[in-house]
mmCIF file of C-alpha atoms and ligand atoms in Angstrom:
data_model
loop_
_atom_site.group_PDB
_atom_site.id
_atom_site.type_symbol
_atom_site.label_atom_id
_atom_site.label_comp_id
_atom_site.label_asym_id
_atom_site.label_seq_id
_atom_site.Cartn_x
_atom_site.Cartn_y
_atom_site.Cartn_z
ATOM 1 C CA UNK A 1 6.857 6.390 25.371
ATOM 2 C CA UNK A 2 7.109 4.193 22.393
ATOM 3 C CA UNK A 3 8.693 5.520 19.023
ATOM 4 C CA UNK A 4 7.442 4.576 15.638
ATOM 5 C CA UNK A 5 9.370 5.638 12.207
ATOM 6 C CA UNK A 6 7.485 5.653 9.422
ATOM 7 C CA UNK A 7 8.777 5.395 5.869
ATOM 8 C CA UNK A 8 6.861 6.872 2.902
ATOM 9 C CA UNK A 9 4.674 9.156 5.835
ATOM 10 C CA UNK A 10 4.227 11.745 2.858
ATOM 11 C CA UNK A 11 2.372 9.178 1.087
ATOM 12 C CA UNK A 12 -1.607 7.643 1.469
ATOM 13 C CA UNK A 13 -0.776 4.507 3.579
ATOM 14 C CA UNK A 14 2.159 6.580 5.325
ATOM 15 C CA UNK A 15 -0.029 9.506 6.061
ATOM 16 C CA UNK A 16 -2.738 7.518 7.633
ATOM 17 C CA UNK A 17 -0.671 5.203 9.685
ATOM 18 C CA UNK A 18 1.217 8.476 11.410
ATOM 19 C CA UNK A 19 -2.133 9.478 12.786
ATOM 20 C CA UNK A 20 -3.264 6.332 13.952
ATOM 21 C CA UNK A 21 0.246 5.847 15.489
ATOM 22 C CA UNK A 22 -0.320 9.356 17.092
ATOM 23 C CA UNK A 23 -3.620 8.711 18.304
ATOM 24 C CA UNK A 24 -2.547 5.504 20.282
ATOM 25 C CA UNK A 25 0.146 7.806 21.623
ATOM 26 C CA UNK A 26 3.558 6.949 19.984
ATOM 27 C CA UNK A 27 6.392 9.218 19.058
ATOM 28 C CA UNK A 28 6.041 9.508 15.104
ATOM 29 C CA UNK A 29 9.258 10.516 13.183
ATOM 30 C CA UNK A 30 8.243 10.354 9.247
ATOM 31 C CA UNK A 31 10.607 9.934 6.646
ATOM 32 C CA UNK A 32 9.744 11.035 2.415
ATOM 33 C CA UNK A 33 10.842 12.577 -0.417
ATOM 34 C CA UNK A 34 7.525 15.183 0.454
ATOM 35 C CA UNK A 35 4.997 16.350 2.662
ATOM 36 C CA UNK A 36 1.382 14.988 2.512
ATOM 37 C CA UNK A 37 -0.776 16.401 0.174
ATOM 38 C CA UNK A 38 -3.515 17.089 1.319
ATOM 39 C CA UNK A 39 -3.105 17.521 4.992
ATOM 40 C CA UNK A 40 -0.404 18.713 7.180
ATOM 41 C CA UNK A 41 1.460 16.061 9.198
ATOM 42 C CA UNK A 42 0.806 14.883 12.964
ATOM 43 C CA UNK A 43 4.086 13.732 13.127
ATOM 44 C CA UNK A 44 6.389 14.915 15.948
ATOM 45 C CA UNK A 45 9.123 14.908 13.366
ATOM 46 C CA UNK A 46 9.525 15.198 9.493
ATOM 47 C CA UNK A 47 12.242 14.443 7.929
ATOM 48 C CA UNK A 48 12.409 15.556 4.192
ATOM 49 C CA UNK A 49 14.934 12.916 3.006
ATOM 50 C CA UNK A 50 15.764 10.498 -0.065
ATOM 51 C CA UNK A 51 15.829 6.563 1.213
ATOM 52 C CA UNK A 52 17.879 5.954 -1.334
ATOM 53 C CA UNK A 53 20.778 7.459 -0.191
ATOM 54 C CA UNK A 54 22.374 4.845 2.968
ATOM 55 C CA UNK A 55 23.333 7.939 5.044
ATOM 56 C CA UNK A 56 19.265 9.564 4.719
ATOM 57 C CA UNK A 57 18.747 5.694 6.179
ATOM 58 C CA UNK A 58 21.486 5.891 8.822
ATOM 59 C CA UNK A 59 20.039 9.343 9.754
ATOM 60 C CA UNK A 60 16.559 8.535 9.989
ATOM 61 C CA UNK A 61 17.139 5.887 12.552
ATOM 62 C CA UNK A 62 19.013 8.283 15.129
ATOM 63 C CA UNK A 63 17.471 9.769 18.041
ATOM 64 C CA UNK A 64 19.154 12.018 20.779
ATOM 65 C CA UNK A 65 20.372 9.653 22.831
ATOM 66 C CA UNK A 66 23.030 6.871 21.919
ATOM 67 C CA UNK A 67 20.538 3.501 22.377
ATOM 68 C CA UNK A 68 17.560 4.990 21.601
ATOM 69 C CA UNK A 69 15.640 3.123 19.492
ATOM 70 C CA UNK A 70 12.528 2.808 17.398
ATOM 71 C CA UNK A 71 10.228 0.429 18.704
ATOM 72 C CA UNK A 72 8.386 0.172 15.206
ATOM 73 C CA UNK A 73 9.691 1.054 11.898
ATOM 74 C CA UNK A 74 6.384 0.962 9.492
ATOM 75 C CA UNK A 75 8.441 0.930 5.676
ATOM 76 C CA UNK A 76 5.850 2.410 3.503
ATOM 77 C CA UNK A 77 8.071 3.911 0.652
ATOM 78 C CA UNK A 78 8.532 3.155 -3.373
ATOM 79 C CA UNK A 79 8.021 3.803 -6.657
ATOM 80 C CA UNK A 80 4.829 3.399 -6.893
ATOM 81 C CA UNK A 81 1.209 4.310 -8.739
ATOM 82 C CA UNK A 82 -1.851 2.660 -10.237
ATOM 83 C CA UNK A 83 -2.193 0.514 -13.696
ATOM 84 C CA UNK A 84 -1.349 4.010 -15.936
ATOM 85 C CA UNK A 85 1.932 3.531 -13.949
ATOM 86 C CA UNK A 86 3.369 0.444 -13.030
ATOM 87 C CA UNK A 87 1.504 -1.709 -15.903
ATOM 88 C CA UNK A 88 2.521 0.011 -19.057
ATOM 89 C CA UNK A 89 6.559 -1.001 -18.630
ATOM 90 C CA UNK A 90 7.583 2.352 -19.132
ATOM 91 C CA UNK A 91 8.652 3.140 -15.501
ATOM 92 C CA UNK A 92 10.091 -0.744 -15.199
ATOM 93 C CA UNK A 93 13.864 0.586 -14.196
ATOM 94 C CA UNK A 94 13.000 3.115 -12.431
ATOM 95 C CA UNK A 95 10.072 1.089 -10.219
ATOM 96 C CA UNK A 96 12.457 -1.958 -9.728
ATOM 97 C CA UNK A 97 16.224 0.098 -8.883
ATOM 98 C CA UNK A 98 14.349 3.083 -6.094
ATOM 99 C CA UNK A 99 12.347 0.563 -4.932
ATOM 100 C CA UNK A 100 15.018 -2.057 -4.057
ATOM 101 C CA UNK A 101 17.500 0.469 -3.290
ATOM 102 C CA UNK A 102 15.238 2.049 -0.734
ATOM 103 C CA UNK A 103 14.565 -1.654 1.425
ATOM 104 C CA UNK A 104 18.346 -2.458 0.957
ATOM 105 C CA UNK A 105 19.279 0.481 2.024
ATOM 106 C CA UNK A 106 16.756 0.570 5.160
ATOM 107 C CA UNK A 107 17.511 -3.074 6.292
ATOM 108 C CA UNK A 108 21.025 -2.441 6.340
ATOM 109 C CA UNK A 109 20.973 0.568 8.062
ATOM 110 C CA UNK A 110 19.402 -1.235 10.774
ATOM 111 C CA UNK A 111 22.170 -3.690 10.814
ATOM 112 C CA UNK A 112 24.633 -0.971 11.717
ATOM 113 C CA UNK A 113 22.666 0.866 13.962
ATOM 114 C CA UNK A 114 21.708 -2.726 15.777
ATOM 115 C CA UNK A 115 25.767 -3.615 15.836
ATOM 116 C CA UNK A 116 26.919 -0.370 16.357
ATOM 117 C CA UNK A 117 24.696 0.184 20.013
ATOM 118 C CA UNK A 118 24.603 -4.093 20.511
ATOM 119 C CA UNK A 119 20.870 -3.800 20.718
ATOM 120 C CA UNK A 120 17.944 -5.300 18.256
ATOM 121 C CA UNK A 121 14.703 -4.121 19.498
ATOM 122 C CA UNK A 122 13.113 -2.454 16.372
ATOM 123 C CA UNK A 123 10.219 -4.443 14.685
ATOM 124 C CA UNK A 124 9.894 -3.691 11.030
ATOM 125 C CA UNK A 125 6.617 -3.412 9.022
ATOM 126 C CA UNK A 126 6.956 -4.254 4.784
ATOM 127 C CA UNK A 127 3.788 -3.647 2.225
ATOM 128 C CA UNK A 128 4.317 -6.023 -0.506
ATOM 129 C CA UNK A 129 1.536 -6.394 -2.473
ATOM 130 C CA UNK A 130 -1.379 -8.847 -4.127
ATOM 131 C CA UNK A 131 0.807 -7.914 -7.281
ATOM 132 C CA UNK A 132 3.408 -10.887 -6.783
ATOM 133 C CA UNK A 133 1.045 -13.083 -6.916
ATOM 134 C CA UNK A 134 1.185 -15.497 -10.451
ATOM 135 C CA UNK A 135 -0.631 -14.240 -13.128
ATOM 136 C CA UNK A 136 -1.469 -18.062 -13.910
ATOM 137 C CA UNK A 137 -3.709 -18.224 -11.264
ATOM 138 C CA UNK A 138 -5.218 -14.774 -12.069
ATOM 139 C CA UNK A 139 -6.573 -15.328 -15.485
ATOM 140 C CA UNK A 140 -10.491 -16.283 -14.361
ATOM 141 C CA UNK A 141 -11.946 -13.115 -14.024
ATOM 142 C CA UNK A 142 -14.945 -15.102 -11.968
ATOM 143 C CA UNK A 143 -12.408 -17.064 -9.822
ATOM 144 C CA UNK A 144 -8.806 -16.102 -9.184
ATOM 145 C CA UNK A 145 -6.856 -17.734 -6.437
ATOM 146 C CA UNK A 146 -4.922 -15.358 -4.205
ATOM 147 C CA UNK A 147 -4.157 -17.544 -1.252
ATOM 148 C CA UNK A 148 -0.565 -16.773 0.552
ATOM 149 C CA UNK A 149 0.677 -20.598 -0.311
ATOM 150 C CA UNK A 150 0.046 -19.741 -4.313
ATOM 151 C CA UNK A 151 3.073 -17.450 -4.707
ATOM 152 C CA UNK A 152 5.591 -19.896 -5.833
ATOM 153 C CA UNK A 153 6.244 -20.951 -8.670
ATOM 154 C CA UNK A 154 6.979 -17.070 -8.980
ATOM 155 C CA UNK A 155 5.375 -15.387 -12.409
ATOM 156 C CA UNK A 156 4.322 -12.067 -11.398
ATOM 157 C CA UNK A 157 2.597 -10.060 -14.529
ATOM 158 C CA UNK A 158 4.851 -6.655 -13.145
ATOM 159 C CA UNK A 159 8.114 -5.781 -12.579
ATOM 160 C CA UNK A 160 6.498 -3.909 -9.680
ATOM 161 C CA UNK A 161 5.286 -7.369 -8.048
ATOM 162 C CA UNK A 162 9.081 -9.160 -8.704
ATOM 163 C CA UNK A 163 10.116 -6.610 -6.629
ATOM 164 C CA UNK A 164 8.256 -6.759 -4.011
ATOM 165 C CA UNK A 165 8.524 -10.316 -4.300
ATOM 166 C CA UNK A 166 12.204 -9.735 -4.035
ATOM 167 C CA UNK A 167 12.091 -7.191 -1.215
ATOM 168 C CA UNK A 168 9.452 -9.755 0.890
ATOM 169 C CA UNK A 169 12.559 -11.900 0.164
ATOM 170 C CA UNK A 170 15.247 -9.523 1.745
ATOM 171 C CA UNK A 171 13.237 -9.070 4.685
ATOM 172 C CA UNK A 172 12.486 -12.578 5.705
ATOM 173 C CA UNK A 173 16.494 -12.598 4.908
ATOM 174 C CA UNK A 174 17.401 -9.915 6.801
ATOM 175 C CA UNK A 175 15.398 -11.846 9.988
ATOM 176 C CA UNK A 176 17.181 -15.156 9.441
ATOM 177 C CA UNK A 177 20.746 -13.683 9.511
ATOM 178 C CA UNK A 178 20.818 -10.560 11.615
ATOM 179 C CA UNK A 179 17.192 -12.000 13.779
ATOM 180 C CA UNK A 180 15.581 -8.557 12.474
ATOM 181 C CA UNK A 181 12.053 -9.025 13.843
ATOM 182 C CA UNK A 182 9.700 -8.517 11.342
ATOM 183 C CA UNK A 183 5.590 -8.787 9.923
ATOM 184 C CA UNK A 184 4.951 -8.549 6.073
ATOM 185 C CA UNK A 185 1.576 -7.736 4.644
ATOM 186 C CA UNK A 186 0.474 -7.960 0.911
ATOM 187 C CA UNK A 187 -1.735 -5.323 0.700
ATOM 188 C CA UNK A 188 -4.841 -5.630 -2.121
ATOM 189 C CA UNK A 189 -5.752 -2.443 -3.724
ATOM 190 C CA UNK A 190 -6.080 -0.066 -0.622
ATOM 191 C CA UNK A 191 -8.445 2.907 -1.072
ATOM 192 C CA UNK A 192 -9.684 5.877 0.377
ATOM 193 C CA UNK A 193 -9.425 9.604 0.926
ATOM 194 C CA UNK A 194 -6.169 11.663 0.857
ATOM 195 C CA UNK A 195 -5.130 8.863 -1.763
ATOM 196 C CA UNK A 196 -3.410 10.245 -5.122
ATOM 197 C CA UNK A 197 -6.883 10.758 -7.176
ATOM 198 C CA UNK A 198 -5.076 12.733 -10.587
ATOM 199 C CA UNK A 199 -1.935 13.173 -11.836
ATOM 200 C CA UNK A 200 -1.260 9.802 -13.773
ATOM 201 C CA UNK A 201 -0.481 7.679 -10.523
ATOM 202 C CA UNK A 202 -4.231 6.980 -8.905
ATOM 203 C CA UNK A 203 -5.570 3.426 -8.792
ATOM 204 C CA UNK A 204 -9.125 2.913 -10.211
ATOM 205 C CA UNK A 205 -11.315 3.928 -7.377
ATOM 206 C CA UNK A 206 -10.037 7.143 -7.348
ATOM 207 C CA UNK A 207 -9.941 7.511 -11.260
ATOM 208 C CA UNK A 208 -13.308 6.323 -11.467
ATOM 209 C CA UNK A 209 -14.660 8.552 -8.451
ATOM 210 C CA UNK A 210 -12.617 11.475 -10.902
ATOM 211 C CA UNK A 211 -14.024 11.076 -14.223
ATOM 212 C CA UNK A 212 -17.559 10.549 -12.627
ATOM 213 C CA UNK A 213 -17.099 13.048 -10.203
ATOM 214 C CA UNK A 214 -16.674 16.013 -13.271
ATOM 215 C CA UNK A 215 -19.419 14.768 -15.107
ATOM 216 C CA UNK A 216 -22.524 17.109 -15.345
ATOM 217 C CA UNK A 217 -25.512 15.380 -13.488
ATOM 218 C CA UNK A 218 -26.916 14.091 -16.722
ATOM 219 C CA UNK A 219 -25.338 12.875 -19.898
ATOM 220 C CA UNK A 220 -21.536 12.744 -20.617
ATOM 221 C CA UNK A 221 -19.217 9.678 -21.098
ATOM 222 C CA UNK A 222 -16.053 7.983 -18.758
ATOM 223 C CA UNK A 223 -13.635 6.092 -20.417
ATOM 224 C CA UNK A 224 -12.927 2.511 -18.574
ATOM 225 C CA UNK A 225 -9.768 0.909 -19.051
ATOM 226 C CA UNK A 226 -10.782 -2.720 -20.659
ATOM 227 C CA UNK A 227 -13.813 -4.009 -21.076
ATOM 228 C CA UNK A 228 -14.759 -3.712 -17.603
ATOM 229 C CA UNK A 229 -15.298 -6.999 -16.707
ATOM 230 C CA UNK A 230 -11.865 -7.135 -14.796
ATOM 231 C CA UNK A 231 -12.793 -8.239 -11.350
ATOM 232 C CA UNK A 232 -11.036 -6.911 -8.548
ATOM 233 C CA UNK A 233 -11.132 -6.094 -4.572
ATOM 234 C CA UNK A 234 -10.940 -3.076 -2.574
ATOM 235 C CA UNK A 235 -10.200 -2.380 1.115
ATOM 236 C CA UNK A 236 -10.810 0.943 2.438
ATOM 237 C CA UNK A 237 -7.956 2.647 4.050
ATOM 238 C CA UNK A 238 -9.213 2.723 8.029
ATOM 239 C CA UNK A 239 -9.653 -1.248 7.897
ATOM 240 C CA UNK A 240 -5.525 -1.421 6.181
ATOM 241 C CA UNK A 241 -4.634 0.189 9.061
ATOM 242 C CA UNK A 242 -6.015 -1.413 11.828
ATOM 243 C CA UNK A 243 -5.234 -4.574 9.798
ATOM 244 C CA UNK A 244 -1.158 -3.311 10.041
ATOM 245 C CA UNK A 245 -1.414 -2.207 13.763
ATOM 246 C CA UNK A 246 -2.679 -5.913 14.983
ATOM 247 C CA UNK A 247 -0.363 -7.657 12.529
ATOM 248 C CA UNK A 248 2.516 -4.853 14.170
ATOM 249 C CA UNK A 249 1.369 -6.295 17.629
ATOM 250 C CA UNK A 250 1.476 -9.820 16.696
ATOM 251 C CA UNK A 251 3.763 -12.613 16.732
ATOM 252 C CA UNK A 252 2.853 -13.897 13.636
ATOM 253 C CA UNK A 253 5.364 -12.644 10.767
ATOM 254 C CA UNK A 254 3.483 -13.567 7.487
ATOM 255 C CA UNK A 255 3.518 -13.294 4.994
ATOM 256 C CA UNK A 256 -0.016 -11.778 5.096
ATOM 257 C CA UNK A 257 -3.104 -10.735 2.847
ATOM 258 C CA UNK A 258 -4.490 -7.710 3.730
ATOM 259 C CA UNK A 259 -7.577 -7.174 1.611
ATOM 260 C CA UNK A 260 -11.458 -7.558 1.275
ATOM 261 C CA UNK A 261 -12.861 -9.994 -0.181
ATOM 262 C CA UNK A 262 -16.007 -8.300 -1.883
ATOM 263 C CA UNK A 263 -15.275 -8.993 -6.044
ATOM 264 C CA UNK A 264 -16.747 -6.670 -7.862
ATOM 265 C CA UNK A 265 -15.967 -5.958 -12.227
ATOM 266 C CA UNK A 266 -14.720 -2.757 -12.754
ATOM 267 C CA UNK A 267 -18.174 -2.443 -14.196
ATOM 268 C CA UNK A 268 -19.642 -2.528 -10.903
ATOM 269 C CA UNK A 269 -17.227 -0.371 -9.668
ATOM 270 C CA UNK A 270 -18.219 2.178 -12.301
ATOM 271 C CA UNK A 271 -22.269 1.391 -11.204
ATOM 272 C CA UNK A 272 -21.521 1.823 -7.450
ATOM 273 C CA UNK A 273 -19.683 5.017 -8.117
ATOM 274 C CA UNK A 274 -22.326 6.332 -10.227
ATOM 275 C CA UNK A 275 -25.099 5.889 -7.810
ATOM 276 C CA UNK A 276 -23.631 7.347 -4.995
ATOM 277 C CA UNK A 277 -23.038 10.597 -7.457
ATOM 278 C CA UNK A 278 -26.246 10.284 -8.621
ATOM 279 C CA UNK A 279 -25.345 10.339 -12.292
ATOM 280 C CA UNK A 280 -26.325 8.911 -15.587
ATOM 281 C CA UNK A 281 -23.401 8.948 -18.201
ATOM 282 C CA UNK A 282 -22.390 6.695 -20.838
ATOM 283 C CA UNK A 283 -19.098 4.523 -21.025
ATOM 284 C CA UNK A 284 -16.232 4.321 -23.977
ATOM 285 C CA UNK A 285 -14.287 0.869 -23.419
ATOM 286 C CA UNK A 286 -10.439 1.468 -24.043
ATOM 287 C CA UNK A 287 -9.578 -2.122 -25.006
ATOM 288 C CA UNK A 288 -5.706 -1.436 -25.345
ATOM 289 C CA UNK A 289 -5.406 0.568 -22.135
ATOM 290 C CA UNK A 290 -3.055 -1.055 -19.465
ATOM 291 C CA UNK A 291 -4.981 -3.441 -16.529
ATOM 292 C CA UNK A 292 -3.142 -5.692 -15.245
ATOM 293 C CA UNK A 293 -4.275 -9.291 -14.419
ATOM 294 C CA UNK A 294 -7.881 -10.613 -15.580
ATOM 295 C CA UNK A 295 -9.599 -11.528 -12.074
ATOM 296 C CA UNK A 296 -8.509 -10.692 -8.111
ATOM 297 C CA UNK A 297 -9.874 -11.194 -4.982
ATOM 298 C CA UNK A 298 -8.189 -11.203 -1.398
ATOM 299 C CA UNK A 299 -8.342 -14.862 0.408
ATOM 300 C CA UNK A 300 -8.205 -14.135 4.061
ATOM 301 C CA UNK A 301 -8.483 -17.457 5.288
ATOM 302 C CA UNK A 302 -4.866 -17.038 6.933
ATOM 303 C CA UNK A 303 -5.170 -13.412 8.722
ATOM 304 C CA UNK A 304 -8.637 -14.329 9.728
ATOM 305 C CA UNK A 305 -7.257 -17.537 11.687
ATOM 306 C CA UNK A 306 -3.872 -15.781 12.946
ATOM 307 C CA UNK A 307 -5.215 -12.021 13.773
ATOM 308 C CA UNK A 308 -9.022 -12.741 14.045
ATOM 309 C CA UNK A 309 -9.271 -9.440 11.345
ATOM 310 C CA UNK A 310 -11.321 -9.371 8.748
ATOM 311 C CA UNK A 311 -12.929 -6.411 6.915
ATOM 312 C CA UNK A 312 -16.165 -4.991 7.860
ATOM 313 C CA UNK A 313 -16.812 -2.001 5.561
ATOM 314 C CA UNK A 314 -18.940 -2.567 2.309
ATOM 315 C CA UNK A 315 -17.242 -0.943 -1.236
ATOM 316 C CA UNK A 316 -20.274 1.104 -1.344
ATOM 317 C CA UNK A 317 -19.120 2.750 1.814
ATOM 318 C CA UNK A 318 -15.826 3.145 1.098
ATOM 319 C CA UNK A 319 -16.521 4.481 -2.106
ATOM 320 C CA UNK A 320 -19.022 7.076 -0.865
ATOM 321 C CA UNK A 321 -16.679 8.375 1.494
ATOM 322 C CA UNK A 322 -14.399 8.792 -1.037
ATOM 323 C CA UNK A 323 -16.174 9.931 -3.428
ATOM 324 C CA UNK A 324 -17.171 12.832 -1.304
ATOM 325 C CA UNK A 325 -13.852 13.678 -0.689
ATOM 326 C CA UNK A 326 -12.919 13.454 -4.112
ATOM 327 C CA UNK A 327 -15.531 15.907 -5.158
ATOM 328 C CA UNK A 328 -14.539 18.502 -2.475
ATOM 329 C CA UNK A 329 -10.645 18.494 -3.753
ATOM 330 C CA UNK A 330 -12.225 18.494 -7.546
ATOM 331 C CA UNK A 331 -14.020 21.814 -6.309
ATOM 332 C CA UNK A 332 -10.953 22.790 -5.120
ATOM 333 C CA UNK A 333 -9.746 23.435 -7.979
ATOM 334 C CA UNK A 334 -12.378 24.834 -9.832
HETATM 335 P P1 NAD B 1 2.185 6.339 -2.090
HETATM 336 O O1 NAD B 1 2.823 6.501 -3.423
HETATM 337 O O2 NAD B 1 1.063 7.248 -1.734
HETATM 338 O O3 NAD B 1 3.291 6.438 -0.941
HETATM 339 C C1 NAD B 1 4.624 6.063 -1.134
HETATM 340 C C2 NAD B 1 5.498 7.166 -0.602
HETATM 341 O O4 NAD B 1 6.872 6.770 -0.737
HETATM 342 C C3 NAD B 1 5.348 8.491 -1.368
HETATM 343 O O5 NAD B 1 4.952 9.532 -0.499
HETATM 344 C C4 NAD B 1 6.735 8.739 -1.941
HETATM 345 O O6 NAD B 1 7.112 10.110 -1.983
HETATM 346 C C5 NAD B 1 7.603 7.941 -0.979
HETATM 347 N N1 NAD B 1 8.897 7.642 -1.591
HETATM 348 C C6 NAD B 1 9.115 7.139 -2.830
HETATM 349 N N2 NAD B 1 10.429 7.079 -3.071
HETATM 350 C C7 NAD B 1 11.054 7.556 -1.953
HETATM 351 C C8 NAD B 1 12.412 7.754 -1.610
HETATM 352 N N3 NAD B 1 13.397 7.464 -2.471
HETATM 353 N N4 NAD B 1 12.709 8.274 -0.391
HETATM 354 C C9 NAD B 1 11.709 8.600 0.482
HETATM 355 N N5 NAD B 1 10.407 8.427 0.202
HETATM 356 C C10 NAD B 1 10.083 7.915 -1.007
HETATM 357 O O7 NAD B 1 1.717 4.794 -2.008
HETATM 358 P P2 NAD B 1 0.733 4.094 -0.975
HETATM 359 O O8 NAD B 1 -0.509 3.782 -1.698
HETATM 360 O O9 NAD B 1 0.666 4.875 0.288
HETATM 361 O O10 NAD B 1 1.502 2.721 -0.736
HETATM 362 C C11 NAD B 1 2.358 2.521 0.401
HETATM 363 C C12 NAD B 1 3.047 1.174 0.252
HETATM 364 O O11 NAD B 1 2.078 0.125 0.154
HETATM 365 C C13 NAD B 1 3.923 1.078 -1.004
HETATM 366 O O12 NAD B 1 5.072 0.321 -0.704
HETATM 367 C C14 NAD B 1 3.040 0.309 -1.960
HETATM 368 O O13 NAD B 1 3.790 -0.393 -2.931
HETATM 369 C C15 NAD B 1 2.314 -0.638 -1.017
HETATM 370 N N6 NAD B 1 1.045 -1.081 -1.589
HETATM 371 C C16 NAD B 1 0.016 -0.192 -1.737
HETATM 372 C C17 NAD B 1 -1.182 -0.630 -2.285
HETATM 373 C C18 NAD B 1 -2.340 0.317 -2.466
HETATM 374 O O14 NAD B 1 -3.393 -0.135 -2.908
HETATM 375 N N7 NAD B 1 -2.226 1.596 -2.150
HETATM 376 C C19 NAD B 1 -1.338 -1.966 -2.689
HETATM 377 C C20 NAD B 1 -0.266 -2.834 -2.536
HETATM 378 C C21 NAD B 1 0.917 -2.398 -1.957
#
């Protein structure tokens, strides 16, 4: 039977990839600092631990027998939230050091286990993210250029995207020297149910399917971060996934996008949302609230040509299938 670890399993991405994992019939060991939220683990095994410590990374990789390995390690976990998190700079140390620490800390734990049994079977998934991407090339809200060859010269608008740009770094590193076999994604605003949808860390779908989902049917206002004529693009959860799985299976190594490639404005967003919840409402335009970069759309030129993927599901499904789950945990706690 084949074994798959996955890092950050308490997490959206995590969460969803141990199921899928299950469901093609692999071993699932998950690693976090927490449980999922909002539904219990398939995993075979949880492991409650703190990647930032080397021996939680040691540990993790250990199974009961001396040379058994993972087949697939699927590294999910950081710092991490949406634009009320990442972009205002006040989490900058904290995003950059667990972050880092965590894929050093993995990677060389690896090493060991690799030299330590003189074996090097395990494949390793990364999530980077559109976020390294320059903001230079980001500034047209109507055209922004997110192709996998624009990364360099490096000018990231986040600390959170240098560091993934450094950690992408580290892995393709970490296959040059110790032949680590590896496939790294940049992921473009993933979305979807049993995502964080309060709390300060959500990304925008999930905000916006919040503020409109507590709205009375008529009437009311939801403030918008901006002017709402950010462009952006969404892929829904199910399509990451499958997206990670054939990458997983591939030969191909990446650097990756993993995204849609439907642009809509926050604006449109908002509209979308609001139609599926059948609401009218008015909007208040926060013009000094954090957003991050002007225009961004997923170019999957590459992963169309290496994986024949591409997305299938409109935003306006995505969104009403998160939307409705977003209402049911908002009754929740009513
Ligand atoms: P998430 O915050 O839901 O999941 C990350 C998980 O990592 C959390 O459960 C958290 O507890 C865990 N974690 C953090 N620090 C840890 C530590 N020290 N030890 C163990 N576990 C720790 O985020 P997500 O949306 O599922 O994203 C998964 C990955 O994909 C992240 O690396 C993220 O940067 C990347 N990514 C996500 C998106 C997106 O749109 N969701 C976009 C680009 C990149």
């Amino acid at each position: 039977m084949k074994r798959a670890l996955v890092f950050g399993a308490g997490g959206f991405i995590g969460s969803h990839m141990v199921r899928r994992l299950k469901s093609e019939g692999f071993w699932v060991r998950g690693v976090d600092l927490k449980l999922p939220e909002y539904s219990s683990s398939p995993a075979d095994e949880f492991l409650i631990m703190d990647l930032r410590d080397q021996l939680s990374c040691t540990k993790s990789l250990a199974l009961g027998q001396t040379r058994d390995y993972f087949n697939q390690v699927y590294q999910f976990a950081a710092d991490m939230g949406g634009a009320g998190y990442i972009f205002t700079g006040d989490n900058d140390a904290n995003v950059m050091h667990n972050s880092a620490t965590i894929n050093l800390n993995v990677l060389q734990a690896q090493v060991d286990f690799n030299s330590a049994n003189s074996i090097n079977k395990t494949k390793y998934f990364y999530s980077s993210s559109a976020c390294i991407y320059p903001e230079r090339n980001q500034l047209d809200a109507d055209n922004p250029h997110c192709e996998e060859s624009s990364a360099y010269p490096a000018d990231p608008d986040s600390e959170y995207g240098w560091e993934k740009l450094f950690s992408e770094r580290l892995y393709f590193a970490y296959h040059r020297n110790y032949e680590i076999p590896i496939a790294v994604a940049r992921f473009h605003n993933i979305f979807g149910p049993e995502g964080t949808w309060d709390g300060g860390r959500e990304k925008s779908p999930a905000a916006i399917c919040r503020k409109i989902g507590k709205l009375p049917t008529s009437g009311g206002e939801i403030e918008i971060w901006g002017d709402g004529k950010q462009s952006r693009s969404f892929l829904y959860i199910d399509e990451c996934i499958e997206a990670v799985r054939r990458l997983m299976d591939s030969n191909f190594k990446g650097p990756v996008n993993i995204g849609s490639e439907e642009m809509v404005t926050i604006n449109q967003l908002v509209d979308i949302v609001g139609q599926i919840a059948g609401k009218t409402f008015s909007r208040k335009y926060l013009l000094d609230a954090p957003m991050g970069v002007r225009g961004r759309n997923s170019s999957n030129d590459l992963i169309r040509r290496e994986l024949g993927w591409d997305y299938n599901m409109s935003l306006a499904e995505g969104l009403s299938r998160t939307y409705a789950w977003i209402h049911s945990q908002i009754q929740l706690t009513k």
